[in-house]
XYZ file of C-alpha atoms in Angstrom:
556
model
C 79.300 107.172 106.383
C 76.755 108.155 103.763
C 75.640 111.160 105.823
C 79.244 112.382 106.164
C 79.877 112.023 102.440
C 76.702 113.973 101.606
C 77.845 116.703 103.979
C 81.302 117.147 102.463
C 80.325 116.958 98.758
C 79.083 120.567 98.554
C 82.432 121.748 99.933
C 84.666 120.281 97.214
C 85.461 121.229 93.652
C 83.329 119.277 91.166
C 81.386 117.013 93.502
C 80.105 115.237 90.372
C 83.411 113.403 90.356
C 82.300 111.438 93.437
C 78.530 111.035 93.431
C 78.005 108.205 90.930
C 74.414 107.611 89.714
C 75.237 108.426 86.108
C 73.187 107.157 83.151
C 74.033 103.465 82.520
C 75.811 103.024 85.876
C 75.063 99.646 87.481
C 73.772 99.404 91.060
C 73.457 96.073 92.799
C 72.399 95.001 96.274
C 75.469 94.245 98.377
C 74.954 90.571 99.262
C 77.186 87.548 98.829
C 78.594 88.430 95.435
C 82.325 88.810 94.745
C 83.053 92.514 95.052
C 85.540 94.122 92.637
C 86.744 97.752 92.703
C 87.844 98.994 89.295
C 90.432 101.616 90.275
C 91.870 104.251 87.961
C 94.742 106.275 89.528
C 93.761 109.656 88.168
C 90.819 112.011 88.269
C 87.312 110.960 87.311
C 87.359 112.855 84.004
C 90.530 111.035 82.932
C 89.443 107.602 84.135
C 86.028 107.846 82.509
C 87.758 108.391 79.159
C 89.638 105.102 79.572
C 88.104 102.340 77.440
C 89.517 99.551 79.624
C 87.528 100.856 82.617
C 84.297 100.753 80.651
C 85.041 97.285 79.171
C 85.865 95.648 82.494
C 82.904 97.318 84.211
C 80.626 95.909 81.500
C 82.066 92.371 81.616
C 82.043 92.080 85.396
C 78.602 93.565 86.021
C 77.067 91.271 83.400
C 77.624 88.505 85.933
C 75.058 88.002 88.689
C 77.770 86.730 91.047
C 79.934 89.867 90.811
C 79.528 93.485 91.927
C 81.944 95.851 90.097
C 82.200 99.477 91.207
C 84.498 102.341 90.246
C 86.930 104.384 92.300
C 89.171 107.236 91.105
C 91.933 109.350 92.601
C 90.524 112.326 94.557
C 91.569 115.926 93.980
C 93.394 117.547 96.897
C 90.270 119.122 98.442
C 88.477 115.782 98.581
C 91.530 114.048 100.039
C 91.704 116.714 102.760
C 87.953 116.333 103.454
C 88.255 112.565 103.756
C 91.148 112.871 106.183
C 89.496 115.577 108.254
C 86.331 113.496 108.622
C 88.203 110.204 109.069
C 86.491 108.760 106.015
C 88.048 106.087 103.756
C 88.235 106.431 99.991
C 84.980 105.018 98.680
C 83.459 103.593 95.492
C 81.082 105.633 93.360
C 78.197 103.250 93.027
C 77.479 102.270 96.660
C 79.857 104.604 98.521
C 81.581 101.578 100.055
C 85.107 101.790 101.506
C 87.888 100.430 99.298
C 88.913 97.975 101.981
C 85.463 96.339 101.748
C 86.115 94.800 98.348
C 87.436 91.331 97.636
C 89.494 92.504 94.653
C 90.932 95.915 93.713
C 92.179 96.218 90.139
C 94.179 99.205 88.930
C 94.490 100.219 85.275
C 97.957 101.682 84.832
C 98.837 103.512 81.642
C 101.257 106.188 82.834
C 104.207 105.934 85.173
C 103.627 109.322 86.809
C 100.422 107.877 88.310
C 102.318 105.528 90.643
C 102.051 107.839 93.665
C 98.297 107.950 93.062
C 98.146 104.184 93.548
C 99.940 104.626 96.865
C 97.599 107.420 97.827
C 94.415 105.548 96.942
C 95.444 102.450 98.889
C 96.430 104.570 101.877
C 93.156 106.529 101.772
C 91.239 103.254 101.225
C 92.869 101.713 104.365
C 94.375 98.872 102.389
C 97.970 97.752 103.308
C 100.318 99.053 100.631
C 102.661 96.091 100.272
C 101.438 92.677 99.238
C 103.450 91.041 102.031
C 101.547 93.087 104.620
C 98.091 91.884 103.603
C 96.267 89.193 105.465
C 93.296 86.931 104.813
C 90.720 89.672 105.313
C 92.408 92.185 103.049
C 91.542 92.641 99.335
C 93.632 91.088 96.625
C 95.209 94.059 94.836
C 96.128 93.639 91.192
C 96.846 95.743 88.119
C 97.089 95.726 84.338
C 97.778 98.229 81.617
C 100.516 99.454 79.246
C 102.941 100.679 81.877
C 103.121 97.175 83.425
C 105.135 95.758 80.574
C 107.814 96.618 83.128
C 106.024 96.263 86.507
C 109.206 96.169 88.606
C 109.042 99.659 90.202
C 105.602 98.777 91.701
C 105.723 95.001 91.730
C 105.784 94.799 95.540
C 102.409 96.612 95.756
C 100.421 94.066 93.807
C 99.355 90.544 94.698
C 99.272 89.768 90.973
C 99.414 91.569 87.637
C 97.767 90.995 84.271
C 100.054 91.343 81.271
C 98.296 92.107 78.018
C 94.567 92.106 77.226
C 92.182 91.414 80.076
C 88.725 90.639 78.628
C 89.113 86.864 78.859
C 91.640 86.805 81.692
C 89.355 88.712 84.086
C 86.652 86.056 83.738
C 89.159 83.323 84.601
C 90.423 85.355 87.548
C 86.883 85.659 88.927
C 86.324 81.935 88.586
C 89.499 81.112 90.464
C 88.808 83.573 93.275
C 85.138 82.800 93.809
C 85.862 79.108 94.036
C 87.653 79.596 97.342
C 86.016 82.771 98.719
C 84.900 82.412 102.330
C 86.574 79.054 102.924
C 89.113 80.082 105.560
C 92.834 80.932 105.164
C 93.160 80.455 101.414
C 94.846 83.616 100.193
C 98.018 81.814 99.106
C 95.999 79.050 97.508
C 94.105 81.600 95.459
C 97.377 83.182 94.287
C 98.744 79.773 93.295
C 95.592 79.152 91.288
C 95.827 82.572 89.622
C 99.423 81.888 88.595
C 98.159 79.150 86.289
C 96.209 81.637 84.149
C 97.891 82.741 80.956
C 98.823 86.445 81.229
C 98.790 86.484 85.060
C 102.039 86.995 86.974
C 102.107 86.373 90.718
C 105.176 87.759 92.497
C 106.874 85.108 94.594
C 105.183 82.255 92.688
C 105.531 82.905 88.962
C 108.907 82.802 87.228
C 107.737 84.217 83.883
C 104.569 85.308 82.194
C 103.311 85.179 78.619
C 101.381 88.207 77.346
C 97.642 87.541 77.010
C 95.772 88.600 73.872
C 92.289 88.105 72.515
C 92.146 86.148 69.266
C 88.616 87.047 68.209
C 87.636 90.669 68.888
C 84.103 90.020 67.645
C 83.546 87.356 70.312
C 84.420 89.360 73.429
C 81.846 91.627 75.123
C 81.940 95.323 74.360
C 80.130 98.088 76.351
C 77.301 99.321 74.142
C 75.627 101.165 77.018
C 78.675 102.818 78.589
C 78.396 105.072 81.578
C 77.717 108.680 80.594
C 79.825 110.869 82.910
C 78.350 113.830 84.784
C 81.570 115.842 84.580
C 82.817 116.287 81.021
C 85.563 113.753 80.426
C 88.756 114.409 78.447
C 87.273 112.476 75.516
C 83.554 113.279 75.426
C 82.410 110.903 72.716
C 81.251 107.399 71.895
C 84.081 105.043 71.035
C 84.260 102.022 68.763
C 87.499 100.029 68.834
C 87.866 98.727 65.298
C 91.104 96.761 65.534
C 94.164 96.041 67.674
C 97.802 95.811 66.848
C 99.910 97.643 64.276
C 101.872 96.348 61.339
C 104.333 99.228 60.857
C 107.012 98.473 63.454
C 108.222 101.952 64.417
C 111.245 101.230 66.590
C 110.214 103.602 69.411
C 106.564 102.514 69.760
C 105.811 100.222 72.689
C 102.136 99.912 71.829
C 102.944 98.763 68.289
C 105.261 95.972 69.517
C 103.251 94.777 72.560
C 99.787 94.608 70.970
C 100.687 92.263 68.144
C 99.246 90.409 66.240
C 96.999 92.718 64.216
C 93.321 91.780 64.593
C 90.210 93.401 63.082
C 86.565 93.448 63.993
C 84.246 92.496 61.162
C 82.363 95.216 59.268
C 78.941 93.949 60.350
C 79.989 93.821 63.983
C 81.223 97.403 63.893
C 78.103 98.756 62.232
C 75.866 96.975 64.773
C 77.958 98.184 67.711
C 77.948 101.764 66.378
C 74.144 101.757 66.017
C 73.692 100.577 69.600
C 76.183 103.073 70.971
C 74.601 106.052 69.286
C 71.161 104.943 70.414
C 72.178 104.278 74.017
C 74.364 107.316 74.704
C 73.202 110.437 72.898
C 76.802 111.402 72.075
C 77.316 113.789 69.189
C 80.566 112.168 68.033
C 81.462 108.569 67.272
C 85.193 107.867 67.163
C 86.659 104.856 65.352
C 89.821 104.099 67.285
C 92.895 101.876 66.940
C 96.620 102.391 66.679
C 96.270 102.949 62.910
C 92.621 103.080 61.847
C 93.313 103.412 58.134
C 94.903 99.942 58.190
C 91.501 98.304 58.727
C 90.794 96.418 55.507
C 87.270 97.877 55.249
C 87.840 101.332 56.758
C 86.419 103.214 53.758
C 83.231 101.174 53.605
C 82.817 101.399 57.362
C 83.439 105.108 57.682
C 81.173 106.053 54.813
C 78.364 103.775 55.967
C 78.466 105.248 59.468
C 78.609 108.769 58.059
C 75.523 108.124 55.897
C 73.589 106.650 58.820
C 74.467 109.443 61.253
C 74.535 112.621 59.191
C 70.810 113.372 59.815
C 71.269 112.523 63.524
C 73.979 115.252 63.663
C 76.466 112.644 64.932
C 79.984 113.290 63.710
C 82.276 110.386 62.676
C 85.897 110.907 63.785
C 88.903 108.976 62.504
C 91.876 109.523 64.818
C 95.115 107.610 64.406
C 95.009 107.572 60.608
C 98.106 107.058 58.471
C 99.432 110.223 56.897
C 98.479 109.936 53.243
C 96.065 111.704 50.969
C 93.564 108.811 51.121
C 93.346 108.962 54.891
C 92.973 112.741 54.955
C 90.330 112.797 52.287
C 88.409 109.994 53.960
C 88.563 111.727 57.356
C 87.190 114.883 55.810
C 84.478 113.106 53.778
C 83.004 111.416 56.834
C 83.273 114.436 59.167
C 80.105 115.878 57.622
C 78.646 117.374 60.762
C 81.672 119.449 61.755
C 85.283 119.397 60.621
C 88.158 119.536 63.026
C 91.942 119.820 62.937
C 94.031 117.057 61.423
C 96.920 115.446 63.324
C 100.089 114.338 61.493
C 102.954 112.582 63.256
C 106.209 112.808 61.240
C 108.122 112.119 64.492
C 111.404 113.402 63.046
C 112.437 116.452 61.045
C 114.519 114.716 58.383
C 113.994 111.821 56.022
C 117.207 110.188 57.206
C 115.988 110.054 60.823
C 112.455 108.974 59.883
C 113.955 106.090 57.935
C 116.251 105.164 60.838
C 113.429 105.024 63.431
C 111.169 103.017 61.115
C 108.633 105.782 60.476
C 107.586 104.842 56.979
C 106.584 108.326 55.908
C 108.237 110.520 53.303
C 108.127 114.292 53.041
C 106.162 113.818 49.839
C 103.547 111.820 51.831
C 103.398 114.594 54.378
C 103.003 117.398 51.890
C 100.390 115.511 49.881
C 98.406 115.066 53.064
C 98.749 118.708 53.979
C 97.601 119.796 50.530
C 94.512 117.584 50.940
C 93.865 118.933 54.434
C 93.898 122.597 53.499
C 92.112 122.043 50.165
C 89.235 120.435 52.102
C 88.712 123.606 54.144
C 90.387 122.434 57.353
C 92.518 125.292 58.738
C 94.429 123.705 61.628
C 97.168 121.070 61.551
C 98.791 119.493 64.592
C 102.245 118.028 64.112
C 103.898 115.565 66.533
C 107.639 115.153 66.764
C 110.105 113.462 69.110
C 113.389 114.953 70.302
C 116.346 112.993 71.585
C 115.918 110.127 69.127
C 118.972 107.875 68.538
C 121.457 109.307 65.984
C 119.653 112.723 66.076
C 121.688 115.730 64.918
C 121.138 119.466 65.031
C 120.216 119.264 61.346
C 117.391 116.868 62.251
C 116.084 119.269 64.867
C 116.226 122.261 62.513
C 114.351 120.163 60.002
C 111.347 120.210 62.349
C 111.078 123.968 61.974
C 111.673 123.791 58.250
C 108.883 121.259 57.745
C 106.490 123.270 59.946
C 107.157 126.406 57.910
C 106.600 124.536 54.609
C 103.243 123.266 55.914
C 102.295 126.755 57.039
C 103.068 128.193 53.610
C 100.880 125.568 51.943
C 98.077 126.427 54.329
C 98.429 130.145 53.676
C 97.717 129.538 50.009
C 94.281 128.267 51.024
C 93.269 130.362 54.038
C 94.445 133.338 56.053
C 93.401 131.598 59.253
C 95.844 128.709 58.990
C 97.201 127.413 62.319
C 100.039 124.968 62.731
C 100.887 123.475 66.128
C 104.198 121.693 66.694
C 104.132 119.281 69.637
C 107.467 118.036 70.958
C 107.847 114.986 73.202
C 111.074 113.588 74.553
C 112.009 110.152 73.255
C 111.734 107.546 76.037
C 113.301 104.138 75.318
C 110.425 101.883 76.330
C 110.707 98.205 77.259
C 109.937 95.592 74.594
C 110.876 97.908 71.710
C 113.933 97.814 69.383
C 115.130 100.982 71.117
C 114.879 99.623 74.683
C 118.691 99.597 75.012
C 119.152 103.256 73.969
C 119.976 106.139 76.332
C 117.497 108.866 77.153
C 118.729 112.451 76.932
C 119.125 114.528 80.079
C 116.867 117.304 81.263
C 119.413 119.949 80.119
C 119.692 118.349 76.669
C 115.898 118.322 76.397
C 115.670 122.020 77.320
C 118.393 122.916 74.780
C 116.668 121.029 71.980
C 113.292 122.556 72.790
C 114.833 126.047 72.749
C 116.668 125.437 69.446
C 113.449 124.384 67.694
C 111.438 127.222 69.197
C 114.027 129.787 68.070
C 114.310 128.250 64.607
C 110.621 128.748 63.847
C 109.772 132.260 65.088
C 106.487 132.314 63.136
C 103.464 134.031 64.637
C 100.981 131.417 63.528
C 103.079 128.342 64.365
C 102.652 127.375 67.984
C 105.386 125.223 69.587
C 104.482 123.160 72.617
C 106.384 120.489 74.544
C 106.187 117.993 77.353
C 107.803 119.121 80.599
C 111.413 117.923 80.549
C 111.428 116.867 84.218
C 108.249 114.810 83.799
C 109.741 113.027 80.777
C 112.853 112.347 82.804
C 110.803 110.605 85.543
C 108.739 108.684 82.991
C 111.971 107.315 81.540
C 113.322 106.323 84.970
C 110.197 104.379 85.930
C 109.725 102.906 82.456
C 113.061 101.093 82.728
C 113.388 100.929 86.494
C 113.542 98.064 88.973
C 112.115 97.187 92.379
C 114.519 99.560 94.188
C 112.320 102.445 93.031
C 109.275 101.628 95.183
C 110.814 103.264 98.297
C 111.405 106.379 96.152
C 107.749 106.388 95.122
C 106.656 106.010 98.726
C 109.041 108.760 99.863
C 107.784 111.107 97.165
C 104.230 110.368 98.331
C 105.215 111.169 101.921
C 106.626 114.497 100.664
C 103.289 115.297 99.025
C 103.565 113.928 95.487
C 100.045 113.465 94.118
C 98.534 113.676 90.625
C 101.946 114.366 89.056
C 100.475 114.166 85.580
C 98.818 117.531 86.328
C 101.356 120.329 85.780
C 99.944 122.424 88.619
C 100.708 119.547 91.041
C 104.053 118.423 89.717
C 107.020 119.367 91.906
C 110.294 117.934 90.645
C 112.147 118.984 93.797
C 110.081 116.502 95.800
C 111.305 113.735 93.556
C 114.915 114.851 93.697
C 114.722 114.747 97.501
C 113.073 111.326 97.446
C 115.835 109.903 95.244
C 118.501 111.493 97.467
C 116.892 110.208 100.666
C 116.859 106.689 99.217
C 120.408 106.893 97.957
C 119.471 106.329 94.318
C 120.845 108.155 91.241
C 117.891 108.278 88.828
C 120.063 109.107 85.822
C 121.601 105.638 86.077
C 118.365 104.210 84.708
C 118.601 106.304 81.547
C 121.981 105.078 80.396
C 122.596 103.100 77.202
C 122.487 99.364 77.933
C 124.346 96.475 76.416
C 122.359 94.108 74.227
C 123.532 91.116 76.259
C 122.731 92.400 79.751
C 119.737 91.265 81.813
C 116.840 93.727 81.840
C 114.332 94.033 84.700
C 111.439 93.014 82.441
C 113.054 89.979 80.787
C 110.584 87.576 82.470
C 107.704 89.030 80.423
C 107.176 87.238 77.106
C 105.425 89.345 74.492
C 105.956 87.006 71.577
C 108.825 89.158 70.281
C 112.227 87.963 71.494
C 115.154 90.182 72.501
C 117.015 88.883 69.461
C 114.187 89.987 67.138
C 114.093 93.401 68.783
C 117.879 93.767 68.518
C 117.747 92.901 64.823
C 114.896 95.354 64.262
C 116.960 98.084 65.907
C 119.589 97.869 63.205
C 119.358 100.330 60.287
C 117.269 98.969 57.416
């Protein structure tokens, strides 16, 4: 097998996606350890930017009784080469077939990656459905944000992890290794796994309570992460400074499902940052969270790291900051090595709609921030808005263009090279949010709203971009879908659906045919729902009840 892989690598685009052997990668002798494949259903450069992959890789390989290796979705040329040479999909570290692992764990953060899960299991020669697997087959599981409604893919997985996995994965390993190699025990293992908080086992569990880590300082964190060969989407060192968000925007699934808010201590963060910079050689250190400026010691942390790293030419980046003049000034103060654009997310074009959706941001806040941005010498501002929000009017949409033009005029007072980018995404009513009962607008409505905003701006130096309407439509269907959708996913895969998150691969006609062949109207999943009806994801307990969400959905 190794000889065949070595022969085909020079024939494919970016062979560095498949060779492994990167700095800080872990290689172990394949003996009697428990073997875990960490699977990410997208290309290498996307998966290697995923913090969960690095965290789980670090935790598992720290154990002498576990081998953890990575596997990513192949590009089309590699898939064709594997098929032509009758090779299975293999892991990066030891080039072992996917079917040779005891456990295969997928990290799922985006619904349009579901066909990639199908493709990877098929290429890995692992039975797709959990009911088809026998004693010698791997246990296939998954976790990640999109599994707060796992129903469209529930029949693929032997079990799923809801919430944060750092502590749960250790308990999973202990349960599995206790019975490994002792005869026909697959069902016994699954029964044991169902007793772990945060683990849902289809056919055994009736409900599941979201798992979260209480003490972020106490859990392991990868301070010698793998340094990718191929440049990843986010080419930087990353420090996670906190989890959760206190603001309660009604559309934000991450904000509602990652509660409660938890911080790492200042001394922990400084020590982790020092180790990361020393062990990686990255030229940027990013302090990440859902809202980094909410950390109680963010100013002291950012300035201390900037002071330590200025001479090293390591930039300190502060993404996900609240839009206020303090945040903007702080971001600029610590970006001493090189400044970058600033991102502001008003989400809606009018104050009325921002108030309704729970976005606690006034136009005065926005303009103060913009003044601080341009006064500091930064010339580019990125603005993020949603279209199709509940109660939205044409006036709200036109307000997006009006706000963008105001920001541009402020920038032009400071520099002739001002650039403003307006990014439009379609509102998707995600599970476990106050807006989970709302309808999602149609593809035609999306296109009309995009066109209206584009035509209302007509400014040379304001760039308007948007998510593809058809892709947002599918994301909405699978976000709120049920188990009837798995045959649609399989049919779309049979028709050639792969890597649908990549625009050059996305073919909406395939999906329309798959829905038609399965006799399913996808638009039915996007309708408005009654507050008292059962929802496919009701068995998942996040700590926020449906009653609390319904109350939060009401105007303040």
